[in-house]
Short mmCIF file of N, CA and C in Angstrom, two decimals:
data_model
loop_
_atom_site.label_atom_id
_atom_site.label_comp_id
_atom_site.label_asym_id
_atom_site.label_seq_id
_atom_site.Cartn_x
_atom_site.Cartn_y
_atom_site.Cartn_z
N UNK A 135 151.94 197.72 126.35
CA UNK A 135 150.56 197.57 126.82
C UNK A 135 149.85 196.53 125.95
N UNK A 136 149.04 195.77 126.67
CA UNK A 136 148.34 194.77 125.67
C UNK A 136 147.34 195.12 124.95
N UNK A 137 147.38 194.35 124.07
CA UNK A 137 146.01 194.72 122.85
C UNK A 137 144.73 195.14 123.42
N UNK A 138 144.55 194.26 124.08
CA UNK A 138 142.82 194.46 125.03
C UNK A 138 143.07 195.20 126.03
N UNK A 139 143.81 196.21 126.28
CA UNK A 139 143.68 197.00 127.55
C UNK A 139 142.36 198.19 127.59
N UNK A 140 141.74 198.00 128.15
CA UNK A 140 140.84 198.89 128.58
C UNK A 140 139.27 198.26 127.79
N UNK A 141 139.50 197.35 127.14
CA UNK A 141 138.66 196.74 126.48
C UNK A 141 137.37 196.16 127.20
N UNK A 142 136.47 196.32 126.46
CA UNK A 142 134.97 196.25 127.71
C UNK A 142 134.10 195.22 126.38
N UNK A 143 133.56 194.08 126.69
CA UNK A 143 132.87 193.08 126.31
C UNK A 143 131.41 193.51 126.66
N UNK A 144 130.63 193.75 125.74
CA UNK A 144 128.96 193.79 126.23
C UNK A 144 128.11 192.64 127.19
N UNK A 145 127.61 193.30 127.76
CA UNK A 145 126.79 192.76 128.67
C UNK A 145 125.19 192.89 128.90
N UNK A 146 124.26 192.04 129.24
CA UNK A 146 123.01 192.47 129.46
C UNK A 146 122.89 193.20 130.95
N UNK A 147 121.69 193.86 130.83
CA UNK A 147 121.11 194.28 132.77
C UNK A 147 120.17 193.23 133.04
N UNK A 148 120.62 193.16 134.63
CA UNK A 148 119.68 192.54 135.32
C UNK A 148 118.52 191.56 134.96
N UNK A 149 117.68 192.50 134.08
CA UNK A 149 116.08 192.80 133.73
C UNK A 149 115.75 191.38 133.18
N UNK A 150 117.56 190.85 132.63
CA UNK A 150 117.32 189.54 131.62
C UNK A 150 117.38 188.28 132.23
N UNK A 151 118.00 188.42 133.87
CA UNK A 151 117.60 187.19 134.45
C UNK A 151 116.46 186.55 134.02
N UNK A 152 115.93 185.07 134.05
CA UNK A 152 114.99 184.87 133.92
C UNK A 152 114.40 183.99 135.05
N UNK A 153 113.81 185.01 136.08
CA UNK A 153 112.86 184.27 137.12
C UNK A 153 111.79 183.60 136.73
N UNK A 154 111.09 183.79 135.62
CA UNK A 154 110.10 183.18 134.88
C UNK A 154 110.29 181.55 134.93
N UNK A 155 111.79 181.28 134.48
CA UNK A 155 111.96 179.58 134.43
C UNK A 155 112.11 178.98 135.66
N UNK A 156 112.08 179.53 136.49
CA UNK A 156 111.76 179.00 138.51
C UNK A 156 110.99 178.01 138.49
N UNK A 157 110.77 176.85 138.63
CA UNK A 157 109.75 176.44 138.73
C UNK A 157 109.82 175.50 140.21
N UNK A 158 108.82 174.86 140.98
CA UNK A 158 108.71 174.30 142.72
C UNK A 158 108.00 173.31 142.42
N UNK A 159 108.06 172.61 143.20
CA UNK A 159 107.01 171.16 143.43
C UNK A 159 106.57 171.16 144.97
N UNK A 160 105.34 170.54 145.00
CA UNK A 160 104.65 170.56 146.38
C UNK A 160 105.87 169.57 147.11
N UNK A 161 106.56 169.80 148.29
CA UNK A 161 107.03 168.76 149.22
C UNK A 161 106.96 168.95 150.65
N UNK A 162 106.58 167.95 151.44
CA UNK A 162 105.61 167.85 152.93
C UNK A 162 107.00 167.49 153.72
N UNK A 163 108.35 168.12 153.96
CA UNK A 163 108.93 167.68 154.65
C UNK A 163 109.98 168.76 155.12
N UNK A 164 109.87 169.78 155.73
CA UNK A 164 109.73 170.92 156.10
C UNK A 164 111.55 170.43 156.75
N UNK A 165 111.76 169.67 157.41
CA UNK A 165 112.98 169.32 158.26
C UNK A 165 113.82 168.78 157.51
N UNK A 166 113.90 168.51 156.71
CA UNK A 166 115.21 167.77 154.97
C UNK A 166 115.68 168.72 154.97
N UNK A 167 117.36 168.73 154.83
CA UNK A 167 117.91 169.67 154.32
C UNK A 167 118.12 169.36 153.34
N UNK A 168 118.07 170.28 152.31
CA UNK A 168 118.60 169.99 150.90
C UNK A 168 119.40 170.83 150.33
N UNK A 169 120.82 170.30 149.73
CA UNK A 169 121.72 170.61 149.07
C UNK A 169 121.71 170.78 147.87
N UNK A 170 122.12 171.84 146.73
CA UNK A 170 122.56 171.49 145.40
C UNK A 170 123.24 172.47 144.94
N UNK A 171 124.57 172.04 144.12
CA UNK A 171 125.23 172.66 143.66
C UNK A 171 125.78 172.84 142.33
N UNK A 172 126.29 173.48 141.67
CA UNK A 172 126.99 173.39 140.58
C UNK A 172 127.97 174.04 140.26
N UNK A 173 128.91 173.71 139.52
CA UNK A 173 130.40 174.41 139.41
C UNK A 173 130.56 175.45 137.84
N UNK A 174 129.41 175.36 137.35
CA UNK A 174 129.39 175.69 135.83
C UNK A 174 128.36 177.04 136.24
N UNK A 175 128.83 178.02 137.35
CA UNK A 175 128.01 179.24 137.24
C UNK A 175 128.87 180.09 136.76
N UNK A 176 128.37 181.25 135.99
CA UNK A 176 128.66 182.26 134.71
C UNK A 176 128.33 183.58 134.95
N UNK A 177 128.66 184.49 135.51
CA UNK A 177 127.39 185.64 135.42
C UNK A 177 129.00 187.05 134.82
N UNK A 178 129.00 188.05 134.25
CA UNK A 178 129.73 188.72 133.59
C UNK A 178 129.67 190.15 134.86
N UNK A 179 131.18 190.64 134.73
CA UNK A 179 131.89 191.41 135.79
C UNK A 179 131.51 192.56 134.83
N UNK A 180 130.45 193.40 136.12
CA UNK A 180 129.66 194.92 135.15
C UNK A 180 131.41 195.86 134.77
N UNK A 181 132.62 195.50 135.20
CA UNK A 181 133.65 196.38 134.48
C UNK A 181 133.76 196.33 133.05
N UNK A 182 134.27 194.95 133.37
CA UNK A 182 135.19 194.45 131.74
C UNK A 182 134.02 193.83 130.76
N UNK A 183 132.77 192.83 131.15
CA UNK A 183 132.43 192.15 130.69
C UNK A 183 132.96 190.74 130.42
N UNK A 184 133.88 190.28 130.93
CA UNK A 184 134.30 189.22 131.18
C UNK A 184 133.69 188.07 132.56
N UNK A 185 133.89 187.01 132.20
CA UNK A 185 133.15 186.10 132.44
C UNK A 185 133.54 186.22 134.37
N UNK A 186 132.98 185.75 134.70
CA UNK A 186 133.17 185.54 136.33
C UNK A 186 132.93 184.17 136.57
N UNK A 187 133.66 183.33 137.14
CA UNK A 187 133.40 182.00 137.11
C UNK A 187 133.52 181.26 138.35
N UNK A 188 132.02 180.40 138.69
CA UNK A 188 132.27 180.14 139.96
C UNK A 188 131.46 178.81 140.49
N UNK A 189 131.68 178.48 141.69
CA UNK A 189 130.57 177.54 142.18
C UNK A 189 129.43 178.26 142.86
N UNK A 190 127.99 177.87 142.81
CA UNK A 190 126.98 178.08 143.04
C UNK A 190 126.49 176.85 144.14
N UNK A 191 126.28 177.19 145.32
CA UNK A 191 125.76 176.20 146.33
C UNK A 191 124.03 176.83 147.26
N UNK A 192 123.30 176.25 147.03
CA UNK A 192 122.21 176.37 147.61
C UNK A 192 121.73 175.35 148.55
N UNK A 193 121.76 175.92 149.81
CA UNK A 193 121.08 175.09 150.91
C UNK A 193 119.75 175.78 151.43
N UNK A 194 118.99 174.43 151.72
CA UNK A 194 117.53 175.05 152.49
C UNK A 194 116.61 173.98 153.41
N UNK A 195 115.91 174.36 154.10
CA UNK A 195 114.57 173.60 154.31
C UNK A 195 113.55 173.87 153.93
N UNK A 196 112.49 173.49 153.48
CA UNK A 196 111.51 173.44 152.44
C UNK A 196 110.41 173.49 153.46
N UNK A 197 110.50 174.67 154.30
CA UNK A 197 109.69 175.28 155.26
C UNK A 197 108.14 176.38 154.50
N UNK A 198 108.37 175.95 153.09
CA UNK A 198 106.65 176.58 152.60
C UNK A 198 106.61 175.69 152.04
N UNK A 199 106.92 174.12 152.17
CA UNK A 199 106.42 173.33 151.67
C UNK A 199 106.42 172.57 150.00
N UNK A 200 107.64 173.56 149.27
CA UNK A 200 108.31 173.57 148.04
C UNK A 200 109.39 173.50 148.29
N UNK A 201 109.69 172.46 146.99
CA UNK A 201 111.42 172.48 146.62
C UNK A 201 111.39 172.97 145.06
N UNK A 202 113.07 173.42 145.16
CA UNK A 202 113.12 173.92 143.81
C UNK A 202 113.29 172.52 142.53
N UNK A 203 112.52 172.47 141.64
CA UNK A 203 112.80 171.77 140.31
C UNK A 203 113.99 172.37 139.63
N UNK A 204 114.83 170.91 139.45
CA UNK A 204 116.70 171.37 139.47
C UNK A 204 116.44 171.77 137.61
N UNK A 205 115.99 171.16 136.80
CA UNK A 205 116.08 171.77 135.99
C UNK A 205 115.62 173.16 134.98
N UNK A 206 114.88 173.66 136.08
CA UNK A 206 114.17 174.86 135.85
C UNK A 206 115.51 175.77 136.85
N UNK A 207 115.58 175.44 137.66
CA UNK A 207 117.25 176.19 138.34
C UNK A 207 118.16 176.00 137.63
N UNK A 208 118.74 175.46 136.83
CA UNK A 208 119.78 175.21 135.39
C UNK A 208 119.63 176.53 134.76
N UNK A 209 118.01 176.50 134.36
CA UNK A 209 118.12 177.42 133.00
C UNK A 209 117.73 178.68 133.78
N UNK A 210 117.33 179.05 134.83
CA UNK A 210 117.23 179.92 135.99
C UNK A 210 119.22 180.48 135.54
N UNK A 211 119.87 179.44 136.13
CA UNK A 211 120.84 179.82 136.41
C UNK A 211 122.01 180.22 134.95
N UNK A 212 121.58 179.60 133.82
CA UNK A 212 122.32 179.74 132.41
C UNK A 212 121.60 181.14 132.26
N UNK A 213 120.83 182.12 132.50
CA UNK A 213 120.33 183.01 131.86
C UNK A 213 121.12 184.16 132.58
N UNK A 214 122.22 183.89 133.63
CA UNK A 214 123.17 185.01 134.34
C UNK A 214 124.25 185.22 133.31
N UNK A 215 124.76 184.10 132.29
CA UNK A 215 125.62 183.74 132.12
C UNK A 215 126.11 185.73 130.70
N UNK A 216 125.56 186.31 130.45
CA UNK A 216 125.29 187.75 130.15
C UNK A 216 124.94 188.62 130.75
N UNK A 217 124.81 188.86 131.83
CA UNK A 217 124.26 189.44 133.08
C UNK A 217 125.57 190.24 133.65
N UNK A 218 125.32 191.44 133.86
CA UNK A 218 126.69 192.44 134.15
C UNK A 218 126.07 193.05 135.47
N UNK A 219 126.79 192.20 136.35
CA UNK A 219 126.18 191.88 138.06
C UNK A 219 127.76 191.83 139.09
N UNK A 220 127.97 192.27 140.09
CA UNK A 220 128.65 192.36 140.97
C UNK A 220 128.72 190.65 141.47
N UNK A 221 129.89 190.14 141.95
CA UNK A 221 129.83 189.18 142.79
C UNK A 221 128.74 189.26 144.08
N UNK A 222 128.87 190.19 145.03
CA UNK A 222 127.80 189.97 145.48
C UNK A 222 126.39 190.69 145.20
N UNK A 223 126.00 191.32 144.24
CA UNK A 223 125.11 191.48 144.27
C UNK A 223 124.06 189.96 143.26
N UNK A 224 125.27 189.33 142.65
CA UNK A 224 124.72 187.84 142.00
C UNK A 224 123.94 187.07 142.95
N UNK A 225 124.61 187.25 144.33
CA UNK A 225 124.50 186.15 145.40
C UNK A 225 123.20 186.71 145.99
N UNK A 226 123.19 188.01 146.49
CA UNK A 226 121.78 188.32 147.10
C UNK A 226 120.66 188.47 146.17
N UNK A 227 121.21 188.22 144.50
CA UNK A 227 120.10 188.27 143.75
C UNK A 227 119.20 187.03 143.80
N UNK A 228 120.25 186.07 143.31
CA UNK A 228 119.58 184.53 143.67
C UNK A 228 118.82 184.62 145.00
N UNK A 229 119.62 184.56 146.09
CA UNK A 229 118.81 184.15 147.18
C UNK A 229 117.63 184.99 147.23
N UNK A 230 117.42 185.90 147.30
CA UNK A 230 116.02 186.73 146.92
C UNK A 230 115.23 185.81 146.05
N UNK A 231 115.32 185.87 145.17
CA UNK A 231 114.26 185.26 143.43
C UNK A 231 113.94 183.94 144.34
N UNK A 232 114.98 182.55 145.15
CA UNK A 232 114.67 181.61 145.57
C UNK A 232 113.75 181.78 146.67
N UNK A 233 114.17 182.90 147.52
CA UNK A 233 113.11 183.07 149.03
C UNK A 233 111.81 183.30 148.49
N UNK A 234 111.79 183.83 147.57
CA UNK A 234 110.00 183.91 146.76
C UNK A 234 109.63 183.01 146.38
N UNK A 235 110.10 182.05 145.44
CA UNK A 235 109.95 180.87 144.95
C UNK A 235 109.75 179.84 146.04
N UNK A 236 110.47 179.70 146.72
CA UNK A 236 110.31 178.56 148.26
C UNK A 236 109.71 178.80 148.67
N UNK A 237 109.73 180.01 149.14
CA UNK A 237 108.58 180.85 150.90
C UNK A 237 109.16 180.09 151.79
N UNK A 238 110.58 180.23 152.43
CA UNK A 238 111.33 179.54 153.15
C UNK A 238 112.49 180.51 153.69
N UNK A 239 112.44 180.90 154.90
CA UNK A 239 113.72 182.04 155.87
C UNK A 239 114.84 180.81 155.95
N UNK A 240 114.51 179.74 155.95
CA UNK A 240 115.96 178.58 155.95
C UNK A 240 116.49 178.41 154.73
N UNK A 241 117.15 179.03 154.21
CA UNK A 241 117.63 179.12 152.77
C UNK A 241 119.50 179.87 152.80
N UNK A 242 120.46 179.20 152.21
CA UNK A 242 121.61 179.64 152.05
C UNK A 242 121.96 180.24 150.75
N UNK A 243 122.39 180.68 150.34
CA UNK A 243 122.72 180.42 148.70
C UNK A 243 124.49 180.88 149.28
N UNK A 244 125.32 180.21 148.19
CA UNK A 244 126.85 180.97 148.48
C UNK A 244 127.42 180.78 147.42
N UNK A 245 128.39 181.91 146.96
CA UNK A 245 128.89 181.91 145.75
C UNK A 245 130.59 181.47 145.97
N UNK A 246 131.15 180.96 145.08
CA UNK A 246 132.30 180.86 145.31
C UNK A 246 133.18 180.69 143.92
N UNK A 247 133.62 182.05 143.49
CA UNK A 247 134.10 182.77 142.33
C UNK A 247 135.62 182.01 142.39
N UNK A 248 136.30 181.80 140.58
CA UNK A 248 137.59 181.39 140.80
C UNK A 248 138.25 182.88 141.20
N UNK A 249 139.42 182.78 141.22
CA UNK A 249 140.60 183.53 141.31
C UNK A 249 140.76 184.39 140.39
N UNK A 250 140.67 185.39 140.75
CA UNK A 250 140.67 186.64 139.28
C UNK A 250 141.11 188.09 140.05
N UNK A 251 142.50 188.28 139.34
CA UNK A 251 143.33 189.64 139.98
C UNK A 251 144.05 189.36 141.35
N UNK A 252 144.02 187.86 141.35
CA UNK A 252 144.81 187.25 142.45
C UNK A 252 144.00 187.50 143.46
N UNK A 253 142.53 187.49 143.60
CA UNK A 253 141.58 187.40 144.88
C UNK A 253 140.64 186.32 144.00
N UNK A 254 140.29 185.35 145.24
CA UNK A 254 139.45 184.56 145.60
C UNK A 254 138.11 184.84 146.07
N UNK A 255 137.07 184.92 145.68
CA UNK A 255 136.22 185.71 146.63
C UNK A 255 134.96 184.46 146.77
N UNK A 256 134.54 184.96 148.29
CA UNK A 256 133.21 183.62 148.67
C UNK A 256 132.21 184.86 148.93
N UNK A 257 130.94 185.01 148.59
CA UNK A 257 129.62 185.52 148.88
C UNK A 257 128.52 184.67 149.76
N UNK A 258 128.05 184.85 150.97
CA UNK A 258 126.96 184.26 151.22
C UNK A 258 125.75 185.16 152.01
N UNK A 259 125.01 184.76 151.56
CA UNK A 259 123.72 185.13 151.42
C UNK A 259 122.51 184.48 152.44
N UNK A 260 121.95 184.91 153.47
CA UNK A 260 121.01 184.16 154.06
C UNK A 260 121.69 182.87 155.17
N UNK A 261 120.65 182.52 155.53
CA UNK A 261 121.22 181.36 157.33
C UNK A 261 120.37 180.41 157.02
N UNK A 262 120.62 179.11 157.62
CA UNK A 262 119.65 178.07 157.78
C UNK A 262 119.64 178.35 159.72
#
């Protein structure tokens, strides 16, 4: 049996997301779709405490008239990276915190976790 069997890595709750660093800008163009993604998302598996590693893709139309400021979504998104969260409950967390932040029903968010225990797993969240 290996050394680390049964071994559990600490983790924060929820509570430590930080929606606080969200930040929007006024934009008048309701019909743009806008894309952004990143491959450096982090959020920790509430079992083991081990890392979960994945791509993060957010699509929307900016139907309340805000877009998200990408670098306030960075540190939005580095503050999961201790966070002891389900694959999908990561995904409907984001898209929630963003549907407040936007004020926009055209909003995607989708997760797409590497390979871990020989499953692949994709989460999506919300419709344009």
């Amino acid at each position: 049996m290996a050394k680390a069997e049964g071994r559990i890595f600490g983790y924060e709750s929820p509570e430590k997301i930080r929606t606080d660093f969200l930040e929007t800008f006024n934009f008048d163009s309701p019909g743009q779709y806008i894309k952004t993604e990143t491959s450096e998302f982090i959020a920790a598996c509430p079992f083991s405490g081990l890392p979960d590693v994945g791509r993060l893709i957010i699509e929307y139309y900016p139907e309340g008239g805000k877009c998200i400021e990408l670098k306030s979504l960075k540190y939005y998104v580095v503050s999961f990276r201790t966070v002891g969260l389900f694959q999908e409950g990561v995904t409907k967390r984001i898209y929630s915190d963003l549907k407040e932040a936007l004020g926009t029903n055209r909003l995607k968010v989708t997760t797409i976790y590497n390979t871990r225990g020989g499953f692949a797993t994709t989460c999506i969240e919300g419709a344009l």
